[in-house]
mmCIF file of C-alpha atoms in Angstrom:
data_model
loop_
_atom_site.group_PDB
_atom_site.id
_atom_site.type_symbol
_atom_site.label_atom_id
_atom_site.label_comp_id
_atom_site.label_asym_id
_atom_site.label_seq_id
_atom_site.Cartn_x
_atom_site.Cartn_y
_atom_site.Cartn_z
ATOM 1 C CA UNK T 1 141.519 -70.863 -55.504
ATOM 2 C CA UNK T 2 143.268 -73.787 -57.094
ATOM 3 C CA UNK T 3 146.492 -72.121 -57.932
ATOM 4 C CA UNK T 4 149.115 -74.188 -59.801
ATOM 5 C CA UNK T 5 152.906 -73.201 -61.047
ATOM 6 C CA UNK T 6 154.395 -75.015 -63.702
ATOM 7 C CA UNK T 7 156.702 -74.127 -66.578
ATOM 8 C CA UNK T 8 155.679 -72.232 -69.271
ATOM 9 C CA UNK T 9 154.772 -73.530 -72.884
ATOM 10 C CA UNK T 10 154.658 -71.696 -76.167
ATOM 11 C CA UNK T 11 151.072 -71.614 -76.146
ATOM 12 C CA UNK T 12 151.427 -69.265 -73.157
ATOM 13 C CA UNK T 13 153.593 -66.608 -74.398
ATOM 14 C CA UNK T 14 150.916 -63.979 -75.499
ATOM 15 C CA UNK T 15 149.040 -64.324 -72.090
ATOM 16 C CA UNK T 16 152.254 -64.018 -70.411
ATOM 17 C CA UNK T 17 153.323 -60.907 -72.400
ATOM 18 C CA UNK T 18 150.008 -59.417 -71.887
ATOM 19 C CA UNK T 19 150.103 -59.839 -67.952
ATOM 20 C CA UNK T 20 153.582 -58.780 -67.738
ATOM 21 C CA UNK T 21 153.315 -55.428 -69.462
ATOM 22 C CA UNK T 22 149.711 -54.977 -67.616
ATOM 23 C CA UNK T 23 151.230 -55.649 -64.283
ATOM 24 C CA UNK T 24 154.314 -53.162 -64.888
ATOM 25 C CA UNK T 25 152.170 -50.400 -66.421
ATOM 26 C CA UNK T 26 149.688 -50.621 -63.631
ATOM 27 C CA UNK T 27 152.496 -50.497 -60.870
ATOM 28 C CA UNK T 28 153.859 -47.420 -62.818
ATOM 29 C CA UNK T 29 156.999 -49.327 -63.595
ATOM 30 C CA UNK T 30 156.880 -48.010 -67.320
ATOM 31 C CA UNK T 31 156.480 -44.464 -66.687
ATOM 32 C CA UNK T 32 160.103 -43.792 -66.725
ATOM 33 C CA UNK T 33 160.798 -46.032 -69.348
ATOM 34 C CA UNK T 34 157.767 -46.884 -71.468
ATOM 35 C CA UNK T 35 159.967 -48.677 -74.092
ATOM 36 C CA UNK T 36 160.734 -51.423 -71.566
ATOM 37 C CA UNK T 37 157.142 -52.795 -72.482
ATOM 38 C CA UNK T 38 158.579 -54.129 -75.692
ATOM 39 C CA UNK T 39 161.230 -56.115 -73.651
ATOM 40 C CA UNK T 40 158.481 -57.210 -71.099
ATOM 41 C CA UNK T 41 156.585 -58.550 -74.072
ATOM 42 C CA UNK T 42 159.411 -60.467 -75.395
ATOM 43 C CA UNK T 43 158.500 -63.912 -73.669
ATOM 44 C CA UNK T 44 160.129 -65.894 -76.461
ATOM 45 C CA UNK T 45 163.357 -64.323 -75.895
ATOM 46 C CA UNK T 46 163.118 -64.567 -72.068
ATOM 47 C CA UNK T 47 162.161 -68.230 -72.298
ATOM 48 C CA UNK T 48 165.116 -68.775 -74.542
ATOM 49 C CA UNK T 49 167.451 -67.565 -71.849
ATOM 50 C CA UNK T 50 165.669 -68.524 -68.612
ATOM 51 C CA UNK T 51 162.980 -70.784 -67.138
ATOM 52 C CA UNK T 52 159.716 -68.951 -67.218
ATOM 53 C CA UNK T 53 157.414 -70.471 -64.673
ATOM 54 C CA UNK T 54 153.508 -69.603 -64.693
ATOM 55 C CA UNK T 55 150.908 -69.426 -62.130
ATOM 56 C CA UNK T 56 147.489 -70.677 -63.222
ATOM 57 C CA UNK T 57 144.007 -70.403 -61.236
ATOM 58 C CA UNK T 58 141.428 -72.522 -62.602
ATOM 59 C CA UNK T 59 143.159 -73.077 -65.650
ATOM 60 C CA UNK T 60 143.643 -69.115 -66.268
ATOM 61 C CA UNK T 61 147.306 -67.796 -66.345
ATOM 62 C CA UNK T 62 147.360 -65.123 -63.622
ATOM 63 C CA UNK T 63 151.325 -64.732 -63.306
ATOM 64 C CA UNK T 64 154.766 -65.442 -64.299
ATOM 65 C CA UNK T 65 158.296 -65.343 -63.374
ATOM 66 C CA UNK T 66 161.885 -65.920 -64.953
ATOM 67 C CA UNK T 67 164.414 -68.092 -63.022
ATOM 68 C CA UNK T 68 167.937 -68.329 -63.925
ATOM 69 C CA UNK T 69 171.247 -69.540 -62.750
ATOM 70 C CA UNK T 70 174.176 -67.224 -62.180
ATOM 71 C CA UNK T 71 176.267 -66.985 -65.356
ATOM 72 C CA UNK T 72 173.074 -67.397 -67.532
ATOM 73 C CA UNK T 73 172.267 -64.895 -70.112
ATOM 74 C CA UNK T 74 169.163 -63.455 -68.275
ATOM 75 C CA UNK T 75 171.132 -63.253 -64.968
ATOM 76 C CA UNK T 76 171.935 -59.823 -64.093
ATOM 77 C CA UNK T 77 173.195 -60.107 -60.314
ATOM 78 C CA UNK T 78 173.584 -63.546 -59.111
ATOM 79 C CA UNK T 79 176.918 -64.788 -58.143
ATOM 80 C CA UNK T 80 178.429 -68.378 -58.671
ATOM 81 C CA UNK T 81 176.282 -70.768 -56.760
ATOM 82 C CA UNK T 82 173.271 -68.671 -56.734
ATOM 83 C CA UNK T 83 169.769 -68.404 -58.660
ATOM 84 C CA UNK T 84 167.896 -65.132 -59.654
ATOM 85 C CA UNK T 85 164.650 -64.523 -60.584
ATOM 86 C CA UNK T 86 163.085 -61.575 -62.303
ATOM 87 C CA UNK T 87 160.042 -60.021 -64.334
ATOM 88 C CA UNK T 88 157.610 -61.330 -61.574
ATOM 89 C CA UNK T 89 154.448 -60.208 -62.937
ATOM 90 C CA UNK T 90 150.827 -60.801 -61.583
ATOM 91 C CA UNK T 91 147.716 -60.017 -63.538
ATOM 92 C CA UNK T 92 146.333 -56.849 -62.230
ATOM 93 C CA UNK T 93 142.931 -58.364 -61.668
ATOM 94 C CA UNK T 94 144.768 -61.320 -59.621
ATOM 95 C CA UNK T 95 146.697 -59.396 -57.198
ATOM 96 C CA UNK T 96 146.345 -59.720 -53.726
ATOM 97 C CA UNK T 97 145.576 -63.241 -53.896
ATOM 98 C CA UNK T 98 148.893 -65.178 -53.172
ATOM 99 C CA UNK T 99 149.930 -65.619 -56.718
ATOM 100 C CA UNK T 100 153.332 -63.685 -56.358
ATOM 101 C CA UNK T 101 154.440 -65.729 -53.095
ATOM 102 C CA UNK T 102 153.269 -68.812 -54.933
ATOM 103 C CA UNK T 103 155.769 -67.951 -58.012
ATOM 104 C CA UNK T 104 158.686 -66.846 -55.361
ATOM 105 C CA UNK T 105 158.005 -70.143 -53.251
ATOM 106 C CA UNK T 106 158.683 -71.918 -56.724
ATOM 107 C CA UNK T 107 161.786 -70.129 -57.262
ATOM 108 C CA UNK T 108 162.837 -71.051 -53.902
ATOM 109 C CA UNK T 109 162.313 -74.674 -54.426
ATOM 110 C CA UNK T 110 163.864 -74.642 -57.580
ATOM 111 C CA UNK T 111 167.047 -73.000 -56.253
ATOM 112 C CA UNK T 112 167.075 -75.469 -53.376
ATOM 113 C CA UNK T 113 166.689 -78.351 -55.681
ATOM 114 C CA UNK T 114 169.810 -77.336 -57.675
ATOM 115 C CA UNK T 115 171.806 -76.822 -54.749
ATOM 116 C CA UNK T 116 172.026 -73.064 -55.085
ATOM 117 C CA UNK T 117 173.279 -71.286 -51.646
ATOM 118 C CA UNK T 118 171.080 -68.050 -52.390
ATOM 119 C CA UNK T 119 168.181 -66.925 -54.100
ATOM 120 C CA UNK T 120 168.554 -63.135 -55.523
ATOM 121 C CA UNK T 121 166.403 -60.255 -56.861
ATOM 122 C CA UNK T 122 166.904 -56.812 -57.903
ATOM 123 C CA UNK T 123 163.592 -54.583 -56.923
ATOM 124 C CA UNK T 124 162.700 -51.138 -58.013
ATOM 125 C CA UNK T 125 163.424 -48.897 -55.233
ATOM 126 C CA UNK T 126 159.889 -47.566 -55.419
ATOM 127 C CA UNK T 127 158.084 -51.270 -55.025
ATOM 128 C CA UNK T 128 157.166 -51.169 -51.465
ATOM 129 C CA UNK T 129 154.552 -53.981 -52.022
ATOM 130 C CA UNK T 130 157.461 -56.253 -53.407
ATOM 131 C CA UNK T 131 159.701 -55.305 -50.459
ATOM 132 C CA UNK T 132 157.141 -55.988 -48.094
ATOM 133 C CA UNK T 133 156.481 -59.708 -49.761
ATOM 134 C CA UNK T 134 160.121 -60.448 -49.737
ATOM 135 C CA UNK T 135 160.851 -59.478 -46.162
ATOM 136 C CA UNK T 136 157.779 -61.732 -45.137
ATOM 137 C CA UNK T 137 159.605 -64.575 -47.188
ATOM 138 C CA UNK T 138 162.928 -64.172 -45.525
ATOM 139 C CA UNK T 139 165.067 -62.093 -48.231
ATOM 140 C CA UNK T 140 167.602 -59.529 -46.683
ATOM 141 C CA UNK T 141 168.525 -56.377 -48.089
ATOM 142 C CA UNK T 142 171.852 -56.443 -49.812
ATOM 143 C CA UNK T 143 173.269 -53.176 -51.013
ATOM 144 C CA UNK T 144 176.291 -54.793 -53.110
ATOM 145 C CA UNK T 145 173.453 -56.032 -55.519
ATOM 146 C CA UNK T 146 172.267 -52.705 -56.228
ATOM 147 C CA UNK T 147 172.449 -51.386 -59.809
ATOM 148 C CA UNK T 148 170.548 -49.066 -62.256
ATOM 149 C CA UNK T 149 169.769 -50.418 -65.848
ATOM 150 C CA UNK T 150 168.710 -47.013 -67.023
ATOM 151 C CA UNK T 151 168.517 -43.475 -65.694
ATOM 152 C CA UNK T 152 165.793 -43.135 -63.151
ATOM 153 C CA UNK T 153 165.572 -46.830 -62.557
ATOM 154 C CA UNK T 154 167.124 -47.990 -59.457
ATOM 155 C CA UNK T 155 166.990 -51.582 -58.528
ATOM 156 C CA UNK T 156 167.894 -52.766 -54.880
ATOM 157 C CA UNK T 157 169.381 -55.851 -54.327
ATOM 158 C CA UNK T 158 167.804 -58.769 -51.889
ATOM 159 C CA UNK T 159 169.045 -61.926 -51.043
ATOM 160 C CA UNK T 160 167.441 -65.218 -49.483
ATOM 161 C CA UNK T 161 170.277 -67.537 -48.049
ATOM 162 C CA UNK T 162 169.131 -71.302 -48.740
#
């Protein structure tokens, strides 16, 4: 696999929208709030508020993630001196191939390069695969970051000290 992570371009928006909605749907994350698919598909809106990183395998987009600093319009739980990533999505056909790990590692490198003290994320309480990945990468549970954006949707906070 020739996996490469780079910043998004406008030409990528449609593919990223499709991948994100498909990944969230396949993972069952749209069952409680199916209207969230509209938010996930708004890649242009996300790109206006955060840096979107995409993963390509042989020139084909296979994943994406939004990266932001504390205080940014797209930040939900990051505090001063921290970075945050959100809407990490991997094409269901490309899962279990290291794409998510490459995207998270790119966020870590970006946060370190910007002088951040930590990188944080809120993870759906039912997403055991994400918890396993983040634990392997050194993230630790931080209950002070927990929150609920909608009834039945509980996000648990994780922090990686940099």
